[in-house]
Short mmCIF file of C-alpha atoms and ligand atoms in Angstrom, two decimals:
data_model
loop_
_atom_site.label_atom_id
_atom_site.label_comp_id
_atom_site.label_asym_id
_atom_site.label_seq_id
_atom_site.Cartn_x
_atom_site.Cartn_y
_atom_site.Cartn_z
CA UNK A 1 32.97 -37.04 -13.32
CA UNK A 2 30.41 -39.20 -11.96
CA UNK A 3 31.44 -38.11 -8.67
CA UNK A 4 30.77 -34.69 -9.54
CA UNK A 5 27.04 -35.52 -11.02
CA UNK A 6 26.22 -37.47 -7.50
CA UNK A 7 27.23 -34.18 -5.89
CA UNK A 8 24.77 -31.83 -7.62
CA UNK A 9 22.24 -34.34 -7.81
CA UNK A 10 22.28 -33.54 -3.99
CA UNK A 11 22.36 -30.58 -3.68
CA UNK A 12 19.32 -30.23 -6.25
CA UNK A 13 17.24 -32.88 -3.93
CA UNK A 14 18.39 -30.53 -0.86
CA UNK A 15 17.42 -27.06 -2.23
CA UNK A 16 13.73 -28.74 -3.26
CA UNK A 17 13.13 -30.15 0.26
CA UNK A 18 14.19 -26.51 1.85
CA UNK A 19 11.34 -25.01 -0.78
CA UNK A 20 9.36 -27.99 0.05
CA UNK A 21 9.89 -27.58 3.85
CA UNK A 22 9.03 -23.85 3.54
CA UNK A 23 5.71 -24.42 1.36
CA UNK A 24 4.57 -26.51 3.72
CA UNK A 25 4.74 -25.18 7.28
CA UNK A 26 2.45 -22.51 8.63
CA UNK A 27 3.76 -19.47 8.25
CA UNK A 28 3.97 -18.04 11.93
CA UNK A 29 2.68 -14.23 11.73
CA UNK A 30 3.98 -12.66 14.23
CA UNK A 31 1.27 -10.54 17.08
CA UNK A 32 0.65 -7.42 15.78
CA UNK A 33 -1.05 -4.23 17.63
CA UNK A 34 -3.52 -2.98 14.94
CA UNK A 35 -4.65 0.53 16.62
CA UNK A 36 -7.76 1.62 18.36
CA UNK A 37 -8.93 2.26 14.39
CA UNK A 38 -9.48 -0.93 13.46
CA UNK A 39 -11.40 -1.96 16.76
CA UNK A 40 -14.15 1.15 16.29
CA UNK A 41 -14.52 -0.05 12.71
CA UNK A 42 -16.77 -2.00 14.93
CA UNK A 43 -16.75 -1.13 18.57
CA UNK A 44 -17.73 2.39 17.54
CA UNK A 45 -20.90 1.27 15.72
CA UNK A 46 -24.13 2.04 18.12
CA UNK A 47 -25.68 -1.53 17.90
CA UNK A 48 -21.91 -2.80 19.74
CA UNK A 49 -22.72 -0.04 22.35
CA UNK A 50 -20.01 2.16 20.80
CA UNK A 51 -17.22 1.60 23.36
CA UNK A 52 -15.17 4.42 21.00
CA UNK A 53 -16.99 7.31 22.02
CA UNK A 54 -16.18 7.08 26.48
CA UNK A 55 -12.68 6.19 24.79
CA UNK A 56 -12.36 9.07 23.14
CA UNK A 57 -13.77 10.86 25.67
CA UNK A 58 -11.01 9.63 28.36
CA UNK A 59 -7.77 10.74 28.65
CA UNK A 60 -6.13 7.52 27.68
CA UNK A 61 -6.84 9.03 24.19
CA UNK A 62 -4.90 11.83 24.75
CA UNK A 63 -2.03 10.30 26.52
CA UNK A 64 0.46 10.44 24.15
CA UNK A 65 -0.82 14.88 23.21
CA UNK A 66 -0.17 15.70 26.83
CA UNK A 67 3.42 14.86 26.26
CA UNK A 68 3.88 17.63 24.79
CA UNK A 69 2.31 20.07 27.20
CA UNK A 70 4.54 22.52 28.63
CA UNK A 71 4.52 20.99 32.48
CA UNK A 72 6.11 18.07 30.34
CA UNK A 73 8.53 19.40 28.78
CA UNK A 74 10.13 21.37 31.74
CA UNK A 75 9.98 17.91 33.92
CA UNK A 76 11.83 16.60 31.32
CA UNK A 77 14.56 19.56 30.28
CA UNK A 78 14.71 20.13 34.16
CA UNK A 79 15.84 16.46 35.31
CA UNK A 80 17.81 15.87 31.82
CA UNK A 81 15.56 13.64 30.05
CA UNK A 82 15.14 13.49 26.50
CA UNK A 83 11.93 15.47 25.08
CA UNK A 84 8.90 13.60 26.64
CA UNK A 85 7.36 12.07 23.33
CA UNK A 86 10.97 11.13 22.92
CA UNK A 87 11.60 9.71 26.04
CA UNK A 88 11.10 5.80 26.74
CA UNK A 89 10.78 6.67 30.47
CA UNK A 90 7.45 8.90 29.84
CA UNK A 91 6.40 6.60 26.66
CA UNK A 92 6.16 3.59 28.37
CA UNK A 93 3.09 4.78 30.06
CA UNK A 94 1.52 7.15 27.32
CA UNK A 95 1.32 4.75 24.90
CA UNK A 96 -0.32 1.34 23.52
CA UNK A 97 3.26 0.67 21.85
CA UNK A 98 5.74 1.26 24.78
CA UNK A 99 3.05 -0.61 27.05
CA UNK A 100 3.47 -3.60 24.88
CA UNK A 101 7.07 -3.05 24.18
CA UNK A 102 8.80 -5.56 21.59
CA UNK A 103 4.97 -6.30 19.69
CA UNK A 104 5.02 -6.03 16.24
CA UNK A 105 3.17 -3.11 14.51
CA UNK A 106 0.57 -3.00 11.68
CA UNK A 107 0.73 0.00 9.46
CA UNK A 108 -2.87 1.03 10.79
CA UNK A 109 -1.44 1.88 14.21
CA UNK A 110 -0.28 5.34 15.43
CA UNK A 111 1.57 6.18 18.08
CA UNK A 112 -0.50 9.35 18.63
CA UNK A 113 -3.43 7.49 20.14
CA UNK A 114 -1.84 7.35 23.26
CA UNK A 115 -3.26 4.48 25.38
CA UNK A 116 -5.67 2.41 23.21
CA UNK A 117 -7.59 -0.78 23.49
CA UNK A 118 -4.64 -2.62 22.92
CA UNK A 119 -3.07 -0.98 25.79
CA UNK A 120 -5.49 -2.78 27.90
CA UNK A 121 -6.84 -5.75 26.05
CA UNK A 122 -3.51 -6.86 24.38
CA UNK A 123 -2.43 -6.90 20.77
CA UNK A 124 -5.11 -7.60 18.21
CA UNK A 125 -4.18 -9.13 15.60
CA UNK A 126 -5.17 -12.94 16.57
CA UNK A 127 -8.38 -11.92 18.80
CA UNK A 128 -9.84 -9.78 16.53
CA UNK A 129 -12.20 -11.47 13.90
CA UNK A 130 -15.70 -11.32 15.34
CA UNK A 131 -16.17 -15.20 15.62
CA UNK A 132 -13.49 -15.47 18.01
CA UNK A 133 -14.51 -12.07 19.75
CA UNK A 134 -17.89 -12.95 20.64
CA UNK A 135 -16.83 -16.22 22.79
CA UNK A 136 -14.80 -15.02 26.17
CA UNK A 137 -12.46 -17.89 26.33
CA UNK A 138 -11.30 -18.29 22.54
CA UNK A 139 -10.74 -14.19 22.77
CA UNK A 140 -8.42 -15.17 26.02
CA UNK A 141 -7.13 -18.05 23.96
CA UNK A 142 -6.03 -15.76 21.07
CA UNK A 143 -4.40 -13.22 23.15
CA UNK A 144 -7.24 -10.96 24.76
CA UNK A 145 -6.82 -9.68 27.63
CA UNK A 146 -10.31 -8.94 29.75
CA UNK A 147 -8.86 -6.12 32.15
CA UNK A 148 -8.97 -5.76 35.58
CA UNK A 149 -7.07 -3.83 38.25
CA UNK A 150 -3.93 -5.43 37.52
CA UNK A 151 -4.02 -3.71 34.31
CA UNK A 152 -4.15 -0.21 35.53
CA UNK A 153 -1.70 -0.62 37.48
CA UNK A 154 1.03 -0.86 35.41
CA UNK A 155 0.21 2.56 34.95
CA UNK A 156 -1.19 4.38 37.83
CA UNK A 157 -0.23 3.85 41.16
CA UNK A 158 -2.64 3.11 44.51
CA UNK A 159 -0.33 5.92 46.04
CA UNK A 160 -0.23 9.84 44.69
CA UNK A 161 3.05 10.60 43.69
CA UNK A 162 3.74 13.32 46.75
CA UNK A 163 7.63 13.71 46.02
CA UNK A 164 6.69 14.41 42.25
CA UNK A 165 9.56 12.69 40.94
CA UNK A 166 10.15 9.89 38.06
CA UNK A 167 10.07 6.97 39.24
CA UNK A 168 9.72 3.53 37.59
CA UNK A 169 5.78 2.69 38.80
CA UNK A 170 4.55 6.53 38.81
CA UNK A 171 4.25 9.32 37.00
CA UNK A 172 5.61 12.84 38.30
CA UNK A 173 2.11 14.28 37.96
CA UNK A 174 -0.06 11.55 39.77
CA UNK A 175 -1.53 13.23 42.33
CA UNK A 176 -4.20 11.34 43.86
CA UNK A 177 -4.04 7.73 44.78
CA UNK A 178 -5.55 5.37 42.47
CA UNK A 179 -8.99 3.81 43.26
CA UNK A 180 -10.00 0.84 41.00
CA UNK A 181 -13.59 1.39 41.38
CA UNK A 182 -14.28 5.16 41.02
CA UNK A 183 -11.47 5.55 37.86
CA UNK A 184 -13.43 2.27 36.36
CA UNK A 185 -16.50 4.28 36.14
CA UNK A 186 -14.93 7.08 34.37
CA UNK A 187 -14.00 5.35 31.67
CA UNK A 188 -16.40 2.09 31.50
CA UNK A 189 -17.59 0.85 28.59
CA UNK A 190 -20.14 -1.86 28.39
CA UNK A 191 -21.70 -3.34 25.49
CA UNK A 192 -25.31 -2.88 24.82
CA UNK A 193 -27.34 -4.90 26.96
CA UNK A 194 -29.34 -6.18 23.85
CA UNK A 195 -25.87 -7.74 22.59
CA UNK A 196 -25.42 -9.32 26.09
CA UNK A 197 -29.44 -10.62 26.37
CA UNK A 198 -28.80 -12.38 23.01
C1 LIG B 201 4.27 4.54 35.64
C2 LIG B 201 3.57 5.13 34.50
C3 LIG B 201 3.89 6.54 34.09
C4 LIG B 201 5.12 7.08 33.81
C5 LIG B 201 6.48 6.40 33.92
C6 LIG B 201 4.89 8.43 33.38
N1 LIG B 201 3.56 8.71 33.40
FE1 LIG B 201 2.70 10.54 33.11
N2 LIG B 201 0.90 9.82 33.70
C7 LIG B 201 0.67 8.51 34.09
C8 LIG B 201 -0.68 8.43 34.63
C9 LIG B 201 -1.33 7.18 35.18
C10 LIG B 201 -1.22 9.73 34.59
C11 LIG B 201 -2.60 10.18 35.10
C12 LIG B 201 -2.42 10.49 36.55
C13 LIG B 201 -3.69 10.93 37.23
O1 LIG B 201 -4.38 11.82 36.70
O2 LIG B 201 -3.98 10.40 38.30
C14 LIG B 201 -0.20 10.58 33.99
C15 LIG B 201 -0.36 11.95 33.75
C16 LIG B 201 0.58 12.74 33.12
C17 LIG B 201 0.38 14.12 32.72
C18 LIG B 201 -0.92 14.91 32.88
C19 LIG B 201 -0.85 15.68 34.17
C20 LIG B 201 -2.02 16.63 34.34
O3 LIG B 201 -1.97 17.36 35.30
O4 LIG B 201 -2.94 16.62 33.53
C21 LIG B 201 1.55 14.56 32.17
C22 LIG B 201 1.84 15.94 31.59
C23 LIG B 201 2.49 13.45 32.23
N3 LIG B 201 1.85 12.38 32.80
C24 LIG B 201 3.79 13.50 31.76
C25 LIG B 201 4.74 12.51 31.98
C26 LIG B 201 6.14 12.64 31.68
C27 LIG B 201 6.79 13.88 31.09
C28 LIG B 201 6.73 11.46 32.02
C29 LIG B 201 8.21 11.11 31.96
C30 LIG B 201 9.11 12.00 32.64
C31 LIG B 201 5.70 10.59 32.55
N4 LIG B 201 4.50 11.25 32.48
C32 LIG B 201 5.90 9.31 32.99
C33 LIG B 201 1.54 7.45 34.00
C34 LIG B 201 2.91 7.58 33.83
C1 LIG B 202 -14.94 -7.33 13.15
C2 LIG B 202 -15.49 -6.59 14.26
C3 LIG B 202 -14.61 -6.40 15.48
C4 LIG B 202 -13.33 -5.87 15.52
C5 LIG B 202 -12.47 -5.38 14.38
C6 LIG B 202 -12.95 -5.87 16.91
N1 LIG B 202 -13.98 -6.38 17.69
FE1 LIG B 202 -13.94 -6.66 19.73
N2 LIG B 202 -15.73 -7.60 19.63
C7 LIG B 202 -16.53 -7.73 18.51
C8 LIG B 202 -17.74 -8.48 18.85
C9 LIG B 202 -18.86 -8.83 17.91
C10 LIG B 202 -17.63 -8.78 20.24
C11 LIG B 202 -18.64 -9.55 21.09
C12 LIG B 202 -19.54 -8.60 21.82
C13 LIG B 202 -20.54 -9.37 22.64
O1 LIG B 202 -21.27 -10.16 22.06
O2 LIG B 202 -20.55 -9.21 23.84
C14 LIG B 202 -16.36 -8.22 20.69
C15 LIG B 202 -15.90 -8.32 21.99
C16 LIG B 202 -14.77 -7.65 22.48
C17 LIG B 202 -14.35 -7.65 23.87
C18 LIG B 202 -15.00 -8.42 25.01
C19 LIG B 202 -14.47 -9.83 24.93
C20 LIG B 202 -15.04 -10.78 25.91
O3 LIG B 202 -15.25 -11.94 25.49
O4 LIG B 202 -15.29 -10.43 27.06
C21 LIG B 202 -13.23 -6.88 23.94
C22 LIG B 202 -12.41 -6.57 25.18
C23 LIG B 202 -12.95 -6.41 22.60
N3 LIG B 202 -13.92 -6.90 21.74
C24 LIG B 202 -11.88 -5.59 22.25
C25 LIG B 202 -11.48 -5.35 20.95
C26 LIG B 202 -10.24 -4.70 20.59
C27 LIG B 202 -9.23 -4.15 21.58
C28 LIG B 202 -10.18 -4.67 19.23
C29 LIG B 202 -9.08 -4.12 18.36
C30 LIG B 202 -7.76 -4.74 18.51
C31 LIG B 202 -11.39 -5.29 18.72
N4 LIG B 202 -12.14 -5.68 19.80
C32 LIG B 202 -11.71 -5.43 17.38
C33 LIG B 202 -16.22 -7.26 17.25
C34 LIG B 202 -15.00 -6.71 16.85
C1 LIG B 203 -0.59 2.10 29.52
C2 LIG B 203 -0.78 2.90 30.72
C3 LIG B 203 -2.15 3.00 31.34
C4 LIG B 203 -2.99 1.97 31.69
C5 LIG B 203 -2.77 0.48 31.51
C6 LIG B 203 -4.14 2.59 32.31
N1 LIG B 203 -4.01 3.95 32.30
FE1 LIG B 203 -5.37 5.30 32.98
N2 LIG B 203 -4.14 6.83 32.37
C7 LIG B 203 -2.90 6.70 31.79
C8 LIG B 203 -2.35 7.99 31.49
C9 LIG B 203 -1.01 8.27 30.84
C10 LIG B 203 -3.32 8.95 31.90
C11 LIG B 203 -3.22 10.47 31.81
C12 LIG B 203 -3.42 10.97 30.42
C13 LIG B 203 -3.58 12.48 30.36
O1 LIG B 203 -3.68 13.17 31.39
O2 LIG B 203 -3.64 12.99 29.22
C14 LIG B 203 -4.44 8.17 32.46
C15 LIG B 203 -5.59 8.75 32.97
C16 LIG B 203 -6.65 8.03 33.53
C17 LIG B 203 -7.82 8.65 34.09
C18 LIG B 203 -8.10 10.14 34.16
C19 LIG B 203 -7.51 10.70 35.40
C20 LIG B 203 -8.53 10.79 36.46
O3 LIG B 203 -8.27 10.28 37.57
O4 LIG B 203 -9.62 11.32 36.20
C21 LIG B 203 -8.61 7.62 34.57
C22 LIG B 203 -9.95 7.74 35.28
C23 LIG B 203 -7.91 6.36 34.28
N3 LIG B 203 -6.73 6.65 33.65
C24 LIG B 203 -8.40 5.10 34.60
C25 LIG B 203 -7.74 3.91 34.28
C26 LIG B 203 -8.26 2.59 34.60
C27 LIG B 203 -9.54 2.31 35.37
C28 LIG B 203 -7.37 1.69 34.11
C29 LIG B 203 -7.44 0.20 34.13
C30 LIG B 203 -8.68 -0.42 33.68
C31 LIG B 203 -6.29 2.44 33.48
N4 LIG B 203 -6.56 3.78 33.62
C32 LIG B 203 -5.20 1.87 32.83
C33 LIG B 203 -2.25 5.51 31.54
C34 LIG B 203 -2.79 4.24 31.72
C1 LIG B 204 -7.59 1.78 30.37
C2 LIG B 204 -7.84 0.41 29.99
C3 LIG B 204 -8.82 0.15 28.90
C4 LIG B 204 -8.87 0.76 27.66
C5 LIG B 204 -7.97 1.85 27.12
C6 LIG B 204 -9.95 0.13 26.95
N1 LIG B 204 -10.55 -0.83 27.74
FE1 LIG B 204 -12.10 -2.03 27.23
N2 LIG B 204 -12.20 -2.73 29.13
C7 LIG B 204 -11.31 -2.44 30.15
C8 LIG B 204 -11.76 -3.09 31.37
C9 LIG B 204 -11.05 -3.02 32.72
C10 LIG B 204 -12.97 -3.75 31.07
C11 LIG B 204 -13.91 -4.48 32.02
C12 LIG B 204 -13.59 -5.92 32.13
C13 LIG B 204 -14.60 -6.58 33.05
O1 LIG B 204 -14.82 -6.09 34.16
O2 LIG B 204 -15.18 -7.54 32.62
C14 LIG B 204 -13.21 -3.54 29.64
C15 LIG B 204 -14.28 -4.06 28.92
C16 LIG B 204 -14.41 -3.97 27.54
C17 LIG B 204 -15.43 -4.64 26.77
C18 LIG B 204 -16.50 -5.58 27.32
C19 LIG B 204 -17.62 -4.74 27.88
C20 LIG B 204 -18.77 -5.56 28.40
O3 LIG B 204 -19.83 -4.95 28.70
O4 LIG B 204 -18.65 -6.77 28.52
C21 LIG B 204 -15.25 -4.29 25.46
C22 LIG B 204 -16.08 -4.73 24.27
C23 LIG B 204 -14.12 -3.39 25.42
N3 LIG B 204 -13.64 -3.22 26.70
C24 LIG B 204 -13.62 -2.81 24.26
C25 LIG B 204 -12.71 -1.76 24.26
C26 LIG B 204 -12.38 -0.96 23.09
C27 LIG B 204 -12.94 -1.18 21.71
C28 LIG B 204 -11.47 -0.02 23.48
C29 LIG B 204 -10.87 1.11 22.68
C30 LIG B 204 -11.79 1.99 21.99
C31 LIG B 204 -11.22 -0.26 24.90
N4 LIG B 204 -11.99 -1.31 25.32
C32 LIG B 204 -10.31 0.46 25.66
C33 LIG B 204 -10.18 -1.66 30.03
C34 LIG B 204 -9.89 -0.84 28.94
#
């Protein structure tokens, strides 16, 4: 009997320190993407230098759409791949999610804004308060990514694409070689220069 008491006197001290142990630590969210959205909440205010708008106006914004354009679909019924916006082989260039493959997702993400800020700048979730935006290295300490040539080229390639064909580092319908400098300036997007002067 007393044996018996010992025993669930133990087991009661072990199930409080598991609570205990629980209550106590951190919990470790994991990185989440959070969608272009919720970075124009404030990049796409004017006073930020609205980096939205040349976003919107690129075609990383429509990257995921074009999957669905006819030239995609017959690449993809022609060399027996699933439906492009089905296809991991097409996604994994047309979108923020496939780019960052294995990051958690916040609800406020959608996979039909193709390649977003996240697909260059990284997941979100730990950079993104303002305070930790506005210094360069505690943005790079959370998980920010600056971007740089490296970047692109995970996606485009310095070469066209002359035999048109799938292949793991470029897209069937590349068609010019890639050139840091002149595709930068289509899509740049700088801050004011009153926000940098400050
Ligand atoms: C290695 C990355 C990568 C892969 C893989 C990839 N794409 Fe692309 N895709 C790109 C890039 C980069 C462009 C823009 C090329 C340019 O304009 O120079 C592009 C452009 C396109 C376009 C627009 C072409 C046009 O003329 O406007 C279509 C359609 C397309 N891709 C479909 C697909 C399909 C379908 C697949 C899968 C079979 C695929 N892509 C796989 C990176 C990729
Ligand atoms: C709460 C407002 C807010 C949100 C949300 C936000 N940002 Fe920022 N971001 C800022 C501010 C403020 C700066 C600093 C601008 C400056 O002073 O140069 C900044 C700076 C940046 C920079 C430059 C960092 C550096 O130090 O060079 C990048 C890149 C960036 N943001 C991307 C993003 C992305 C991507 C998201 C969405 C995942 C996002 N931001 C969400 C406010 C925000
Ligand atoms: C996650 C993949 C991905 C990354 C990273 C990426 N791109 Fe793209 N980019 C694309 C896709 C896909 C298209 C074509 C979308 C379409 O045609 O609808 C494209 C299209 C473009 C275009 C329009 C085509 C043209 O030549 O006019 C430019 C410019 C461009 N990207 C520049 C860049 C630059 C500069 C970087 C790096 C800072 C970059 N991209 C990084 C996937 C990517
Ligand atoms: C195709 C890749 C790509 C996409 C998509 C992209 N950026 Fe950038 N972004 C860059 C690169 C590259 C730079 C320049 C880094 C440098 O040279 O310092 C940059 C710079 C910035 C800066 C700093 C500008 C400055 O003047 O210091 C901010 C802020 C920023 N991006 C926010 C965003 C936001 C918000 C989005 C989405 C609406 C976005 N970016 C989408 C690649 C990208």
């Amino acid at each position: 009997m007393k044996y018996i008491s010992y025993l669930i006197f133990f087991a009661f001290i072990a199930v409080l320190l598991f609570f205990l142990k629980n209550a106590l630590e951190p919990k470790q969210e994991p990185v989440r993407i959070l969608g272009s959205e919720m970075c124009n909440d404030c990049h796409g205010l004017q006073n930020m230098g609205d980096q939205k708008t040349p976003w919107k106006n690129s075609k990383h914004s429509g990257a995921y759409t074009v999957l669905f354009s006819a030239k995609a679909i017959d690449f993809n019924k022609a060399n027996g791949l699933a439906s492009p916006d089905k296809e991991e082989k097409c996604l994994k260039c047309h979108t923020t999610e496939f780019v960052l493959k294995g990051t958690e997702k916040s609800k406020s993400y959608n996979i039909t804004e193709g390649v977003g800020c996240e697909g260059c700048h990284g997941a979100g979730s730990e950079y993104s308060p303002a305070e930790i935006m506005r210094e360069e290295s505690s943005f790079i300490r959370n998980g920010g990514v600056k971007g740089d040539e490296k970047t692109c080229l995970k996606c485009h390639n310095t070469k066209a694409n002359k035999e048109k064909t799938l292949k793991d580092d470029a897209c069937p319908f590349q068609e010019t070689d890639f050139d840091y400098k002149t595709a930068f300036d289509k899509i740049k997007h700088p801050v004011s220069t009153e926000l940098k002067n400050r």
